[in-house]
mmCIF file of N, CA, C and O in Angstrom:
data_model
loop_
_atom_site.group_PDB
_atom_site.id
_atom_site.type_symbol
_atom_site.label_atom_id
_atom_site.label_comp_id
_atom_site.label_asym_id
_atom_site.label_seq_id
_atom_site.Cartn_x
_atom_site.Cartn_y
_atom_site.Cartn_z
ATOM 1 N N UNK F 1 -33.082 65.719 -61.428
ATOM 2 C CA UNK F 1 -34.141 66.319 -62.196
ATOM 3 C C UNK F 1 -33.725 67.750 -62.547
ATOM 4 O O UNK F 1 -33.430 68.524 -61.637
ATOM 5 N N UNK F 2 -33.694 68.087 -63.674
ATOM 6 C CA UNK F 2 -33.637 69.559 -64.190
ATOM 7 C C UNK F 2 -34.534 70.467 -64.119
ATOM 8 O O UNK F 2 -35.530 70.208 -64.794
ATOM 9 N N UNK F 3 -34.564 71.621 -63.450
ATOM 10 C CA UNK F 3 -35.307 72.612 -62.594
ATOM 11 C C UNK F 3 -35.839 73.422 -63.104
ATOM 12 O O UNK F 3 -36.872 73.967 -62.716
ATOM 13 N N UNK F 4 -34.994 73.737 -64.446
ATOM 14 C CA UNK F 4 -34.740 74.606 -65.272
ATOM 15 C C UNK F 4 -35.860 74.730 -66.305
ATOM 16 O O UNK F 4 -36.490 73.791 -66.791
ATOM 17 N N UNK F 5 -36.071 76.531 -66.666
ATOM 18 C CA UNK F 5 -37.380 76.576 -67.865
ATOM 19 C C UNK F 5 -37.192 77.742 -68.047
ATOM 20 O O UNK F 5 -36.578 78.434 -67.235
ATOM 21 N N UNK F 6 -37.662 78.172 -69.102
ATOM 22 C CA UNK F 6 -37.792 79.342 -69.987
ATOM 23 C C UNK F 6 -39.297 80.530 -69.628
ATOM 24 O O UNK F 6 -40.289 80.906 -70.252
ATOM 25 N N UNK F 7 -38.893 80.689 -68.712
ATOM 26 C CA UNK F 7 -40.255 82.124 -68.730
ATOM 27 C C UNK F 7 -41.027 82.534 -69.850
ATOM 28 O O UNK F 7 -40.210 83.343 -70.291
ATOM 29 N N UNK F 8 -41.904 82.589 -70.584
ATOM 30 C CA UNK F 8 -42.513 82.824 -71.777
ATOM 31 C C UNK F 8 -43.357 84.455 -70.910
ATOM 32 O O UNK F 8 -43.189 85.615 -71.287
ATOM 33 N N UNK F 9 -43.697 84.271 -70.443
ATOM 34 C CA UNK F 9 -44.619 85.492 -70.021
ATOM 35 C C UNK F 9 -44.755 85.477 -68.289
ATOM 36 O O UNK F 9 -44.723 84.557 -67.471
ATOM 37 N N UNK F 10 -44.928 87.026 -68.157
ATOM 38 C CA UNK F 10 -45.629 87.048 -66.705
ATOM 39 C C UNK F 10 -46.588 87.905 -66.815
ATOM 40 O O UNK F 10 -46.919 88.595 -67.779
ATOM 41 N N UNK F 11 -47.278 87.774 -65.137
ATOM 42 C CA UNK F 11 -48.728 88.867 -65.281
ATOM 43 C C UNK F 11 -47.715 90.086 -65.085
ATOM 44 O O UNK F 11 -46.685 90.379 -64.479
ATOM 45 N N UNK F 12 -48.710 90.643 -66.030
ATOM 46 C CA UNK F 12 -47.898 92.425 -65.549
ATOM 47 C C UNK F 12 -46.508 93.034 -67.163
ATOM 48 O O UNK F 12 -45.925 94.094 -67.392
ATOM 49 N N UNK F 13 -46.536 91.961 -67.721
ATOM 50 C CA UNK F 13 -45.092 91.786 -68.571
ATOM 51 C C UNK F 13 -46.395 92.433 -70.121
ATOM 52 O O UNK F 13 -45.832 92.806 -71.150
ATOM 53 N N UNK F 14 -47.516 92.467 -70.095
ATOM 54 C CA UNK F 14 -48.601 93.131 -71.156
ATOM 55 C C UNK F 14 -49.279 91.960 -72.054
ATOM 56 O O UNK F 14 -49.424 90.945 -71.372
ATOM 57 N N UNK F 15 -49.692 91.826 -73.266
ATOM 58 C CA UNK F 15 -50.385 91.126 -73.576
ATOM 59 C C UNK F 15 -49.457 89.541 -73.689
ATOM 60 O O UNK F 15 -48.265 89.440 -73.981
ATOM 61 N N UNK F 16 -50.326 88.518 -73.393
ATOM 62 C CA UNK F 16 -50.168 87.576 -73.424
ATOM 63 C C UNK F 16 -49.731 86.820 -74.854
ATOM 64 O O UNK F 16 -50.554 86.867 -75.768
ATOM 65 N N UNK F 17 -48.106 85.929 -75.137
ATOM 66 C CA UNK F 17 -48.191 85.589 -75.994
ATOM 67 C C UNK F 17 -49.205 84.625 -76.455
ATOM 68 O O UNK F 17 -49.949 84.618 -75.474
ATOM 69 N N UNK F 18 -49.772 83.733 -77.382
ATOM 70 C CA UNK F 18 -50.607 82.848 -77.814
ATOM 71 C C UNK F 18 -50.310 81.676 -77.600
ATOM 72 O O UNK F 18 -51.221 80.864 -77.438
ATOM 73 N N UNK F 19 -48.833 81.229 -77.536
ATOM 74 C CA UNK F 19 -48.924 80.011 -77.329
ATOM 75 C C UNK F 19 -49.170 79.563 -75.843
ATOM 76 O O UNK F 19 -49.416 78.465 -75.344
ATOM 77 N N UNK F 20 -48.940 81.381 -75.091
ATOM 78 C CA UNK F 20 -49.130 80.815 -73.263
ATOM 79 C C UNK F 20 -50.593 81.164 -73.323
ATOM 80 O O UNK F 20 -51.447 80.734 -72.548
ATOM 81 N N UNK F 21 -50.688 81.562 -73.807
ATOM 82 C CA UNK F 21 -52.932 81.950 -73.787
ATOM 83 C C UNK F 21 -53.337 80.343 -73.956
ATOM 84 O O UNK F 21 -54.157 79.927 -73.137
ATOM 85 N N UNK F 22 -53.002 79.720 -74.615
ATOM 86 C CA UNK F 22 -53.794 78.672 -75.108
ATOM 87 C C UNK F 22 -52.999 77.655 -74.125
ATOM 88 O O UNK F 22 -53.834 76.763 -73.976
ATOM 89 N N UNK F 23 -52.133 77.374 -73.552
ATOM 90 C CA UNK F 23 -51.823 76.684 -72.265
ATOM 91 C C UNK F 23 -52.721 77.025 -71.208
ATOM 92 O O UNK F 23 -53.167 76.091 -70.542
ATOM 93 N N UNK F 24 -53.107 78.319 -70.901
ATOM 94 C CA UNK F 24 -53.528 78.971 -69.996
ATOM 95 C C UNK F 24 -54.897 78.577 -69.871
ATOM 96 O O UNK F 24 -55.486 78.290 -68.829
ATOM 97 N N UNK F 25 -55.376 78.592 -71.125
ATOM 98 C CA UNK F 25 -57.044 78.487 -71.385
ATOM 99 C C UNK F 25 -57.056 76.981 -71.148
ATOM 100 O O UNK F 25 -57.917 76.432 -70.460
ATOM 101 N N UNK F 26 -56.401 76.563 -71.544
ATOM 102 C CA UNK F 26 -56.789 75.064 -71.584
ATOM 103 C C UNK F 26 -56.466 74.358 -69.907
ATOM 104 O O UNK F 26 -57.065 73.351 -69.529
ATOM 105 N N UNK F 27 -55.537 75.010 -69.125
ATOM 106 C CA UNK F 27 -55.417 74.913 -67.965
ATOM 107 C C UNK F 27 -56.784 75.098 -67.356
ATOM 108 O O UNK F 27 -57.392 74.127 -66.905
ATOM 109 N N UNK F 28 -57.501 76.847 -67.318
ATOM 110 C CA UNK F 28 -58.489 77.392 -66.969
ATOM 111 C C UNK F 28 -59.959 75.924 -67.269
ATOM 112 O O UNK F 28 -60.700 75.424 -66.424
ATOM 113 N N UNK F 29 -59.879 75.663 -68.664
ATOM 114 C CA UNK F 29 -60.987 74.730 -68.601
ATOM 115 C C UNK F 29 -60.977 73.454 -67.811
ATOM 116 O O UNK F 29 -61.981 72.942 -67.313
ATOM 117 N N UNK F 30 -59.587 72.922 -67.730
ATOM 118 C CA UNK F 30 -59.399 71.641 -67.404
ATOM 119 C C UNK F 30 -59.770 71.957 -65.978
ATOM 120 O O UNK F 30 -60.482 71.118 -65.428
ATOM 121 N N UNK F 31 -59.463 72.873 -65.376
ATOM 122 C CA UNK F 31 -60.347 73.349 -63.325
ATOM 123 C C UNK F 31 -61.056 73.382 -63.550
ATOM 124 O O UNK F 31 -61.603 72.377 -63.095
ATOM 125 N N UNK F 32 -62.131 74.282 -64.408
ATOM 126 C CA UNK F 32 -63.185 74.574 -64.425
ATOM 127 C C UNK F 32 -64.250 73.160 -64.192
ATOM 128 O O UNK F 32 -65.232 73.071 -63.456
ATOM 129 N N UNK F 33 -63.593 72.045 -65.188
ATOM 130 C CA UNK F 33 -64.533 70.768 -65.457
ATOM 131 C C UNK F 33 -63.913 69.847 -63.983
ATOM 132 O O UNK F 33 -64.506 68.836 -64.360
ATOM 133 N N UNK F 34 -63.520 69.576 -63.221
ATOM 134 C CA UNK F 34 -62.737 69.119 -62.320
ATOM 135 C C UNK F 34 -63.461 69.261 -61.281
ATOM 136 O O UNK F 34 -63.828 68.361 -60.526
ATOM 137 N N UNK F 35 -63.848 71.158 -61.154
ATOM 138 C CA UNK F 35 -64.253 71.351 -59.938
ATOM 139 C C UNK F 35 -65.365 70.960 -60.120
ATOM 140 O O UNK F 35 -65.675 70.325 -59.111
ATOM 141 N N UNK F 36 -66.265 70.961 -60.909
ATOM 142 C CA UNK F 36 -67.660 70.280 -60.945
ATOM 143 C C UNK F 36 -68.231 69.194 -60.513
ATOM 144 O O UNK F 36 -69.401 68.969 -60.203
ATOM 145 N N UNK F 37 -66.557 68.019 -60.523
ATOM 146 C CA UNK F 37 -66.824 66.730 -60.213
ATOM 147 C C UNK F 37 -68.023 66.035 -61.076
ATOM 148 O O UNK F 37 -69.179 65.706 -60.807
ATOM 149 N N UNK F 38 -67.155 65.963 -62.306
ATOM 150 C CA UNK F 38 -68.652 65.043 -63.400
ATOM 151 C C UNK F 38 -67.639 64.027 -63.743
ATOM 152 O O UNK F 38 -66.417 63.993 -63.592
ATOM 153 N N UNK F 39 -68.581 63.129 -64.296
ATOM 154 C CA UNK F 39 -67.672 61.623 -64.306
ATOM 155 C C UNK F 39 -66.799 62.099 -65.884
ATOM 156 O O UNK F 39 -66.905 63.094 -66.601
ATOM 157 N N UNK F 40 -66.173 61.197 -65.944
ATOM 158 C CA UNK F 40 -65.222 61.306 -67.025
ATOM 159 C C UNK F 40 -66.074 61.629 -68.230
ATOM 160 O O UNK F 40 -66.065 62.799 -68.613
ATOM 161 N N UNK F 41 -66.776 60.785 -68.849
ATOM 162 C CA UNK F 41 -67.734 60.652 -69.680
ATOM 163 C C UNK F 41 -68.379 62.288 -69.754
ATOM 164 O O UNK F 41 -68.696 62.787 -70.834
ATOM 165 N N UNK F 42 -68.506 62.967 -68.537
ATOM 166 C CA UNK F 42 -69.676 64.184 -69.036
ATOM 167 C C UNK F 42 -68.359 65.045 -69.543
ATOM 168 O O UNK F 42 -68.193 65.499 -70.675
ATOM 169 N N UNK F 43 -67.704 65.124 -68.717
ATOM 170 C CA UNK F 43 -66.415 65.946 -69.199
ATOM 171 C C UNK F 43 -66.209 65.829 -70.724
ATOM 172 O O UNK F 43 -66.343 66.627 -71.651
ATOM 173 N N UNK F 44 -65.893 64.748 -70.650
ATOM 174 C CA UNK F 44 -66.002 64.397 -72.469
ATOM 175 C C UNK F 44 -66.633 64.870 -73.680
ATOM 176 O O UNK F 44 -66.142 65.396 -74.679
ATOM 177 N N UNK F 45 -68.486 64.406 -73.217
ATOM 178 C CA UNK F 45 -69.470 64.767 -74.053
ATOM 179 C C UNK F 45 -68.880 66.437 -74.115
ATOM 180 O O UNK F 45 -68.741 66.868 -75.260
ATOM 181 N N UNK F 46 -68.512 67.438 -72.921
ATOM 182 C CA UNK F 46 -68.978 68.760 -72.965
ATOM 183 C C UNK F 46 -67.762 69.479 -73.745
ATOM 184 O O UNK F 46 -67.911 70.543 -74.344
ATOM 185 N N UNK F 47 -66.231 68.599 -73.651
ATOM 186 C CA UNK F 47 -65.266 69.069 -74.344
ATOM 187 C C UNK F 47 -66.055 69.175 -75.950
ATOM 188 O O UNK F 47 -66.204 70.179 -76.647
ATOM 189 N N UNK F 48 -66.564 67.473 -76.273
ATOM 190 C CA UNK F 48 -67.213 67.523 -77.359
ATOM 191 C C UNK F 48 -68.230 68.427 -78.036
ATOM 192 O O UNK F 48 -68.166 68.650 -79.245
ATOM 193 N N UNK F 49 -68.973 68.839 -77.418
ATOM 194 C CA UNK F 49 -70.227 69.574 -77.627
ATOM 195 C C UNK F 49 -69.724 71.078 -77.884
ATOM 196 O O UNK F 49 -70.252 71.848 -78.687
ATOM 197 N N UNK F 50 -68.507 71.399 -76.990
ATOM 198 C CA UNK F 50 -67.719 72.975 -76.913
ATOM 199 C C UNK F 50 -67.568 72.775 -78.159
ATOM 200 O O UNK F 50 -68.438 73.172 -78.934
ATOM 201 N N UNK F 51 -66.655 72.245 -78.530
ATOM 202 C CA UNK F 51 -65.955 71.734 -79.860
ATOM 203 C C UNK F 51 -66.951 72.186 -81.285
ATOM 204 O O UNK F 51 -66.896 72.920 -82.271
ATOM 205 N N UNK F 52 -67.644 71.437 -80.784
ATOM 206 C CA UNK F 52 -68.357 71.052 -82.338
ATOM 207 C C UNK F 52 -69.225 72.333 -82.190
ATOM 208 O O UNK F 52 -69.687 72.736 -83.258
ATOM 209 N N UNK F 53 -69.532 73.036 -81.110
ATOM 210 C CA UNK F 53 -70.246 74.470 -81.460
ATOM 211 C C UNK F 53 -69.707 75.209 -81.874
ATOM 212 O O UNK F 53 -70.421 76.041 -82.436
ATOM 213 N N UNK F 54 -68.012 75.524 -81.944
ATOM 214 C CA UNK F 54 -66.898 76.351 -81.594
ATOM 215 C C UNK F 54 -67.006 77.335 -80.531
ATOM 216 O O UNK F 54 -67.144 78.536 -80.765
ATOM 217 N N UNK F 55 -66.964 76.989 -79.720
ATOM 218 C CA UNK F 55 -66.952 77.814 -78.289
ATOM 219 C C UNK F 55 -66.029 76.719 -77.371
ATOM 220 O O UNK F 55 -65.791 75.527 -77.563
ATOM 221 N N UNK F 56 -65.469 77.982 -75.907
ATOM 222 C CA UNK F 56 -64.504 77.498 -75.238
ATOM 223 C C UNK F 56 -65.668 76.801 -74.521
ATOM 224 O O UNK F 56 -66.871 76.971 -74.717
ATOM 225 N N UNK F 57 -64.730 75.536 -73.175
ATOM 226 C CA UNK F 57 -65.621 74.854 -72.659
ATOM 227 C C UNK F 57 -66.289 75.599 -72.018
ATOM 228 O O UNK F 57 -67.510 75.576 -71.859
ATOM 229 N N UNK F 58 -65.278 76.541 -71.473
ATOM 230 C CA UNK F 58 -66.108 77.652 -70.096
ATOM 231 C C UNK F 58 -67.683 78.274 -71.029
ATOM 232 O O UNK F 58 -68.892 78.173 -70.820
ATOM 233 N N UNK F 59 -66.820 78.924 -72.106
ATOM 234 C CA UNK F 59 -68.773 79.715 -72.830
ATOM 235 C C UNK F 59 -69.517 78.588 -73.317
ATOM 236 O O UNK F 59 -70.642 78.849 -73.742
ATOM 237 N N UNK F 60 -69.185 77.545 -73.345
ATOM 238 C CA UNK F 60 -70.787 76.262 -73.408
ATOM 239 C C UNK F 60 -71.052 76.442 -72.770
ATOM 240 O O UNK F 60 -72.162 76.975 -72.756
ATOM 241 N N UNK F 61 -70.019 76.102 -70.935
ATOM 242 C CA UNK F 61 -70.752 75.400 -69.684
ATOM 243 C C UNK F 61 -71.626 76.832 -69.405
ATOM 244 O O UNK F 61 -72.820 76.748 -69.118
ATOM 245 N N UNK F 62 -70.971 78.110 -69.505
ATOM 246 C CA UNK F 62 -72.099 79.602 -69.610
ATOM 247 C C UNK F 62 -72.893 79.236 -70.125
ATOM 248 O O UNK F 62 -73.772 79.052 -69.282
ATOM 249 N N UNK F 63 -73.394 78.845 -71.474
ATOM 250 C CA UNK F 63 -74.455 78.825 -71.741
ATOM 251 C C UNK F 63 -75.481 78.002 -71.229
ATOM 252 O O UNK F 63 -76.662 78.339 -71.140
ATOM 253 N N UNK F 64 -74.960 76.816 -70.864
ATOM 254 C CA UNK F 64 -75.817 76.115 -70.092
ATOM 255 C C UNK F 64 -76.625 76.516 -69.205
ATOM 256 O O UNK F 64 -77.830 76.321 -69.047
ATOM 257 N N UNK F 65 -75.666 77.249 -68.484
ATOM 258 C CA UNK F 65 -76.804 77.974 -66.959
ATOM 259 C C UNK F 65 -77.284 78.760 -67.257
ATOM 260 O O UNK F 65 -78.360 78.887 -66.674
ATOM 261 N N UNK F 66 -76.962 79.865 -68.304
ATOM 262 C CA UNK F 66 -77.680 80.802 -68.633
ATOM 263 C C UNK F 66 -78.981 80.094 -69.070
ATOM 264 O O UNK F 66 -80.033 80.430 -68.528
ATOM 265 N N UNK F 67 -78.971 79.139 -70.014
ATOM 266 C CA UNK F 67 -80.535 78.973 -70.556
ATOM 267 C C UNK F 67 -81.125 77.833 -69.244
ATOM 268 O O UNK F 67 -82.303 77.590 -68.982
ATOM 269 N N UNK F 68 -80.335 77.471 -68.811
ATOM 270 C CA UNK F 68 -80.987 76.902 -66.942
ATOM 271 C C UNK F 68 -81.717 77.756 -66.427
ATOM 272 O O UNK F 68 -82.806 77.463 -65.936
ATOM 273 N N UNK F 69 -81.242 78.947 -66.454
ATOM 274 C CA UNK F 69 -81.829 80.347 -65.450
ATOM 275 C C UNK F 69 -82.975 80.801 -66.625
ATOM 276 O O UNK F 69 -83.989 81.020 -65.961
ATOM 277 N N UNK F 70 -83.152 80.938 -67.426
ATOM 278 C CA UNK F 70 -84.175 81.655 -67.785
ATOM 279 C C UNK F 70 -85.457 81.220 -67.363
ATOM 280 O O UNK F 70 -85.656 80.023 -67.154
ATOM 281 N N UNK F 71 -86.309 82.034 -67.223
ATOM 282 C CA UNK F 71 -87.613 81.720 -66.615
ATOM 283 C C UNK F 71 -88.501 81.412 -67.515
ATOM 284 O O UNK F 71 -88.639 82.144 -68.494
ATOM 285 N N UNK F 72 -89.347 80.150 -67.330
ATOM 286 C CA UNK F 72 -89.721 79.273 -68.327
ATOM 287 C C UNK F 72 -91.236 80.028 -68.162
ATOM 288 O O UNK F 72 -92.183 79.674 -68.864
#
């Protein structure tokens, strides 16, 4: 197996190129929905729903709780 890879960025190296931001982010969401433990299906709907609002999954699933928490 070849071990071998190309460093694109580190922390500390200054702003992040884009193509590792968007690995990164998409890493960040894919934990984010994981740790929640929702069946495949909700994961889905919420990628979907991010999507079609244009927002990341993380600022839907924010919004969610935020309008959870408001006092009715």
């Amino acid at each position: 197996m070849n071990e071998e890879f190309d460093v694109i960025w580190r922390r500390g190296d200054g702003e992040m190129p884009k193509k590792a931001e968007h690995v990164v982010n998409a890493a960040s969401e894919d934990k984010l929905l994981r740790s929640l433990r929702l069946s495949i299906d909700a994961e889905n709907t919420i990628r979907h729903n991010a999507s079609k609002s244009n927002k990341t999954v993380c600022e839907y699933i924010s919004a969610l709780v935020m309008t959870s928490l408001q006092p009715i």
